[in-house]
Amino acid sequence: MKVQKFIKECQEKVFSGNGLSFEEAHELFNIPDENLKDLAQCANEITRDFNGQKVDVEQLNNIKKNACSEDCTFCGQSAFFDTGIETYQLPSPEEVVLKAEKAKQEGAESYCLVAAWREPSPKDFEKVCKIISQINNKVGISVECSLGFLIKEQAEKLKKLNVKRYNHNLETAKSKFSEICTTHTYEDRLNTLKIARDAGLELCTGGIIGLGETREQRFELTMELARIYPEEVTINILVPVPGTPLELQTQLPNSEIVRIFAVIRFLLPESVIKISGGRELNLEDSGEELLQSGANGIITSGYLTMGGNEAKKDREMIEKIGLKA
Ligand code: SAM
Ligand code: SF4
């Protein structure tokens, strides 16, 4: 009863526009498993109140695959690990336009161009700009990008090209980061987020859970996201890729996954909170429960190096639980 009352009080604070204190957020993040249902339900009510019934559905295009210079231990596209994943360089604008057109027809609201590199070279950046211009001219779908580190001029150019949102993930807690990557730092990632925001781009950021971090570190990441207050949070659940150092990592219990989504909703009531990579693999219900526990976005039709549910199947799942695709 006492815990239920505490969760309700936190919810009332959110509804009245008062943020939670650090201590309250910490207590919420550590409520006993037996109260998780109450936490999830209150997070769902916050989602519906601030965001309605709509689920943000996005499709990705991995425009540059594999052979990345960075050593992120979870990533099947790092050149440091032998993962057997095919490699390809940037496709022609025409090829991407066709895929973006298909995504639009399948009901996706946004189309995100993702590249497996540390940062775009000047030449590749120009190619990506051409791709974006053609999508704008021929398709008319909201374009987002995830192109690694940016410099100011590049961020400004993306803004001029009407790119709505820039994705760049923190990946994990600051205290865990050096264990999962040594070729760049947490500050490097924060810096690109600042450059993107200063250029007027909306932000999408988040990370991966299930890397072997502690609950306290998931809380640390949550608080960093709350500080940044991005328009969109993206949470991946680790897909252990054979050949990477995390290939044998054990799966996170479902309760820990629900816990982080629900608390992020309390802290970021207005943001899109997206269930990203690992949704189909780690969640038996493909995300039904999370979409009723704080999340209000999904990526459909596959990810960067692996397939996923078809758009139609995801749309049916969303409608089945009374939400709008
Ligand atoms: N290279 C750029 C970067 O690191 O910012 C952009 C692309 S990166 C491939 C896109 C995101 O996919 C990563 O930031 C990470 O959060 C997610 N990701 C990569 N490998 C993953 C895995 N095995 N399981 C879950 N998510 C993963
Ligand atoms: Fe490269 Fe991005 Fe993968 Fe890290 S997460 S290895 S930067 S593609």
XYZ file of C-alpha atoms and ligand atoms in Angstrom:
360
model
C 0.000 0.000 0.000
C 2.822 2.370 0.975
C 4.698 1.773 -2.300
C 1.528 2.152 -4.383
C 0.869 5.478 -2.651
C 4.419 6.619 -3.394
C 4.079 5.743 -7.098
C 0.766 7.632 -7.279
C 2.306 10.663 -5.584
C 5.118 10.648 -8.142
C 2.551 10.413 -10.933
C 0.616 13.365 -9.529
C 3.821 15.376 -9.475
C 4.354 14.600 -13.165
C 0.757 15.579 -14.010
C 1.124 18.849 -12.139
C 4.273 19.702 -14.105
C 6.698 19.219 -11.240
C 9.647 17.010 -11.992
C 10.728 14.284 -9.604
C 13.698 14.840 -7.333
C 16.776 12.645 -7.745
C 15.820 10.754 -4.563
C 12.258 10.132 -5.752
C 13.453 8.923 -9.159
C 15.938 6.627 -7.433
C 13.278 5.174 -5.152
C 10.938 4.673 -8.110
C 13.697 2.872 -10.023
C 14.163 0.496 -7.088
C 10.602 -0.363 -6.168
C 10.043 -4.062 -5.405
C 9.167 -6.332 -8.339
C 5.719 -6.943 -6.834
C 4.857 -3.272 -7.461
C 6.094 -3.166 -11.050
C 2.559 -3.534 -12.409
C 1.485 -0.372 -10.564
C 4.556 1.466 -11.858
C 3.879 0.332 -15.420
C 0.214 1.289 -15.217
C 0.993 4.771 -13.921
C 3.631 5.214 -16.643
C 1.027 4.163 -19.207
C -1.434 6.756 -17.882
C 1.257 9.438 -18.193
C 1.976 8.342 -21.774
C -1.689 8.488 -22.759
C -2.205 11.856 -21.093
C 0.809 13.530 -22.736
C 0.968 11.647 -26.030
C -2.455 10.122 -26.734
C -2.919 6.726 -28.364
C -0.471 7.212 -31.214
C 2.576 4.976 -31.536
C 5.524 6.488 -33.427
C 6.568 3.953 -36.064
C 9.962 4.356 -37.680
C 11.953 2.491 -40.309
C 15.736 2.423 -40.591
C 18.090 2.202 -43.527
C 21.627 1.125 -42.771
C 23.242 3.103 -45.581
C 26.808 2.128 -44.694
C 27.340 -1.271 -43.203
C 30.178 -2.868 -41.227
C 33.960 -2.249 -41.003
C 33.583 0.608 -38.526
C 36.809 1.937 -37.006
C 35.383 1.923 -33.450
C 35.528 -0.927 -30.926
C 32.059 -0.778 -29.293
C 31.892 -4.271 -27.776
C 28.209 -4.837 -28.554
C 28.400 -3.878 -32.202
C 28.469 -6.428 -34.996
C 29.666 -3.711 -37.367
C 32.934 -2.948 -35.592
C 36.012 -3.839 -37.658
C 37.588 -5.130 -34.419
C 35.403 -8.258 -34.452
C 34.944 -11.010 -36.964
C 31.168 -11.219 -37.214
C 30.800 -12.320 -40.829
C 28.391 -9.469 -41.538
C 28.402 -8.313 -45.154
C 29.953 -4.921 -45.890
C 28.626 -2.237 -48.193
C 29.321 1.403 -48.907
C 26.834 4.181 -49.583
C 24.051 3.284 -52.044
C 22.818 5.612 -54.792
C 20.131 8.177 -53.897
C 17.726 6.344 -56.246
C 18.039 3.097 -54.266
C 17.364 4.860 -50.979
C 14.421 6.783 -52.433
C 12.748 3.495 -53.386
C 13.146 2.135 -49.870
C 11.928 5.371 -48.271
C 8.896 5.293 -50.568
C 8.125 1.743 -49.436
C 8.506 2.750 -45.773
C 6.039 5.597 -46.300
C 3.548 3.299 -47.996
C 3.850 0.897 -45.077
C 2.827 3.686 -42.708
C 6.199 4.762 -41.253
C 6.225 8.380 -40.067
C 9.956 8.735 -40.157
C 12.874 7.297 -42.033
C 16.259 7.175 -40.363
C 19.517 6.958 -42.322
C 22.124 5.160 -40.221
C 25.820 4.732 -40.994
C 28.307 2.382 -39.365
C 31.224 4.728 -39.078
C 32.798 6.951 -36.459
C 32.007 10.105 -38.429
C 31.261 10.991 -42.043
C 34.194 11.970 -44.264
C 33.556 15.226 -46.177
C 32.996 13.229 -49.372
C 30.573 10.770 -47.791
C 28.753 13.587 -46.042
C 28.065 15.231 -49.407
C 26.722 11.922 -50.727
C 24.390 11.593 -47.740
C 23.178 15.154 -48.326
C 22.270 14.215 -51.909
C 20.345 11.207 -50.624
C 18.425 13.405 -48.163
C 17.584 16.007 -50.853
C 16.189 13.312 -53.114
C 14.066 11.801 -50.337
C 12.725 15.286 -49.595
C 11.932 15.962 -53.247
C 10.531 12.598 -54.216
C 9.087 10.956 -51.099
C 8.159 13.507 -48.485
C 8.749 11.500 -45.316
C 10.323 12.936 -42.177
C 14.067 12.210 -42.415
C 16.233 11.463 -39.414
C 19.930 10.641 -39.368
C 22.402 8.706 -37.264
C 25.770 9.429 -38.836
C 28.135 9.314 -35.866
C 30.127 12.362 -34.767
C 29.260 15.677 -36.399
C 30.977 19.008 -36.682
C 28.993 22.237 -36.452
C 28.906 22.901 -40.205
C 27.571 19.410 -40.906
C 24.843 19.736 -38.279
C 23.821 23.077 -39.764
C 23.714 21.594 -43.243
C 21.443 18.764 -42.026
C 19.141 21.321 -40.452
C 19.004 23.240 -43.757
C 18.035 19.990 -45.468
C 15.038 19.740 -43.124
C 16.392 16.785 -41.188
C 14.121 16.709 -38.208
C 15.996 14.724 -35.620
C 19.554 13.520 -35.062
C 20.192 10.191 -33.352
C 23.329 9.681 -31.338
C 23.248 7.259 -28.433
C 25.044 7.514 -25.102
C 24.908 3.695 -25.120
C 25.300 3.208 -21.367
C 26.115 4.935 -18.084
C 29.171 7.153 -17.991
C 30.644 4.857 -15.310
C 30.355 1.859 -17.676
C 31.370 3.500 -20.938
C 35.117 2.800 -20.882
C 34.337 -0.931 -20.528
C 32.310 -0.976 -23.724
C 34.372 1.345 -25.908
C 37.966 2.576 -25.887
C 38.190 4.354 -29.254
C 36.055 7.296 -28.173
C 34.637 8.706 -24.955
C 31.295 9.491 -23.375
C 32.174 13.174 -23.654
C 32.657 12.768 -27.421
C 29.094 11.493 -27.621
C 27.732 14.291 -25.424
C 29.591 16.788 -27.593
C 27.882 15.658 -30.799
C 24.496 15.858 -29.076
C 25.291 19.459 -28.136
C 26.416 20.301 -31.680
C 23.206 18.830 -33.104
C 20.982 20.669 -30.629
C 22.819 23.973 -31.145
C 22.159 23.629 -34.877
C 18.432 23.357 -34.158
C 18.051 19.625 -34.736
C 15.770 17.671 -32.450
C 17.584 14.980 -30.477
C 17.095 11.249 -30.288
C 19.376 9.546 -27.802
C 19.439 6.557 -25.524
C 21.423 3.393 -25.283
C 21.525 -0.345 -24.931
C 20.479 -2.225 -21.848
C 21.741 -5.697 -21.024
C 25.456 -5.024 -21.588
C 26.273 -6.350 -18.130
C 25.646 -3.014 -16.429
C 24.153 -2.875 -12.936
C 20.677 -1.557 -12.195
C 22.360 1.459 -10.638
C 24.106 2.092 -13.973
C 20.802 1.848 -15.825
C 19.542 4.465 -13.383
C 22.627 6.574 -14.106
C 21.873 6.453 -17.848
C 18.220 7.288 -17.138
C 19.175 10.397 -15.160
C 21.544 11.545 -17.884
C 18.752 11.188 -20.435
C 16.424 13.141 -18.141
C 19.015 15.909 -17.923
C 19.367 16.114 -21.701
C 15.578 15.963 -22.211
C 15.656 14.764 -25.830
C 12.554 14.833 -28.017
C 13.054 11.083 -28.379
C 14.660 8.376 -26.277
C 15.676 5.152 -27.948
C 16.329 2.066 -25.846
C 17.908 -0.982 -27.460
C 17.973 -4.316 -25.664
C 21.233 -6.078 -26.429
C 21.253 -8.497 -29.326
C 24.333 -10.623 -28.566
C 26.075 -10.787 -31.940
C 28.280 -13.883 -32.500
C 31.912 -12.798 -32.799
C 31.560 -9.767 -30.497
C 32.835 -9.798 -26.897
C 29.217 -9.750 -25.695
C 28.078 -12.767 -27.679
C 27.493 -14.818 -24.511
C 25.950 -12.043 -22.430
C 22.933 -13.294 -20.476
C 19.562 -11.772 -21.187
C 18.081 -9.154 -18.855
C 14.982 -10.246 -16.945
C 11.789 -8.713 -18.319
C 11.168 -6.904 -15.024
C 14.369 -4.847 -15.466
C 13.290 -3.867 -18.971
C 9.829 -2.725 -17.834
C 11.398 -0.840 -14.921
C 13.613 1.397 -17.061
C 10.950 2.180 -19.678
C 8.418 3.096 -16.990
C 10.753 5.369 -15.030
C 11.987 7.140 -18.176
C 8.327 7.960 -18.879
C 7.940 9.547 -15.420
C 11.023 11.678 -16.096
C 10.310 12.531 -19.750
C 6.525 12.654 -20.013
C 6.415 14.389 -23.402
C 9.159 12.535 -25.255
C 8.810 9.685 -27.693
C 10.224 6.617 -25.945
C 11.126 4.051 -28.539
C 11.742 0.329 -28.156
C 14.562 -0.214 -30.636
C 16.967 -3.063 -31.458
C 16.372 -6.354 -29.683
C 12.612 -5.884 -29.339
C 11.614 -9.080 -31.111
C 14.495 -11.140 -29.709
C 14.241 -10.143 -26.049
C 10.503 -9.602 -25.634
C 8.164 -12.560 -25.981
C 5.262 -10.267 -26.895
C 7.290 -8.061 -29.327
C 6.690 -5.026 -27.122
C 2.967 -5.126 -26.279
C 3.637 -4.831 -22.562
C 6.220 -2.044 -22.956
C 3.866 -0.047 -25.180
C 1.540 -0.091 -22.160
C 4.321 0.681 -19.664
C 5.715 3.982 -20.903
C 6.997 3.312 -24.420
C 5.224 4.921 -27.382
C 7.440 4.147 -30.347
C 8.886 1.216 -32.238
C 11.211 0.518 -35.109
C 9.597 -1.785 -37.615
C 10.736 -3.961 -40.530
C 14.159 -4.849 -39.220
C 17.269 -3.205 -37.881
C 20.800 -2.434 -38.974
C 22.150 -5.925 -39.438
C 19.153 -8.106 -38.649
C 15.560 -8.575 -39.632
C 12.520 -7.811 -37.502
C 8.754 -8.000 -37.643
C 7.085 -6.957 -40.859
C 5.357 -3.571 -40.760
C 1.931 -5.206 -41.115
C 2.489 -7.520 -38.142
C 3.578 -4.590 -35.952
C 0.589 -2.518 -37.036
C -1.732 -5.357 -36.061
C -0.020 -5.682 -32.691
C -0.474 -1.952 -32.036
C -4.142 -2.026 -33.004
C -4.759 -5.166 -30.943
C -3.818 -3.288 -27.763
C -6.071 -0.362 -28.649
C -3.371 2.031 -29.822
C -2.961 3.775 -33.168
C -0.214 2.925 -35.647
N 27.903 4.606 -35.807
C 26.971 5.530 -35.297
C 27.023 5.605 -33.812
O 27.605 4.757 -33.172
O 26.448 6.574 -33.290
C 25.550 5.287 -35.721
C 25.083 3.883 -35.923
S 25.114 2.733 -34.577
C 25.328 1.271 -35.493
C 23.404 2.638 -34.095
C 23.032 2.100 -32.718
O 22.669 0.728 -32.796
C 24.097 2.129 -31.681
O 24.259 3.411 -31.168
C 23.568 1.136 -30.661
O 22.803 1.787 -29.680
C 22.677 0.210 -31.492
N 23.241 -1.148 -31.518
C 24.371 -1.540 -32.141
N 24.608 -2.849 -31.935
C 23.597 -3.318 -31.152
C 23.295 -4.605 -30.611
N 24.076 -5.650 -30.791
N 22.173 -4.726 -29.863
C 21.363 -3.665 -29.657
N 21.609 -2.422 -30.160
C 22.715 -2.242 -30.901
Fe 30.852 1.971 -35.074
Fe 28.537 2.983 -34.192
Fe 29.016 0.298 -34.128
Fe 30.326 1.894 -32.451
S 28.079 1.569 -32.495
S 31.236 0.240 -33.701
S 30.602 3.741 -33.692
S 28.821 1.582 -35.916
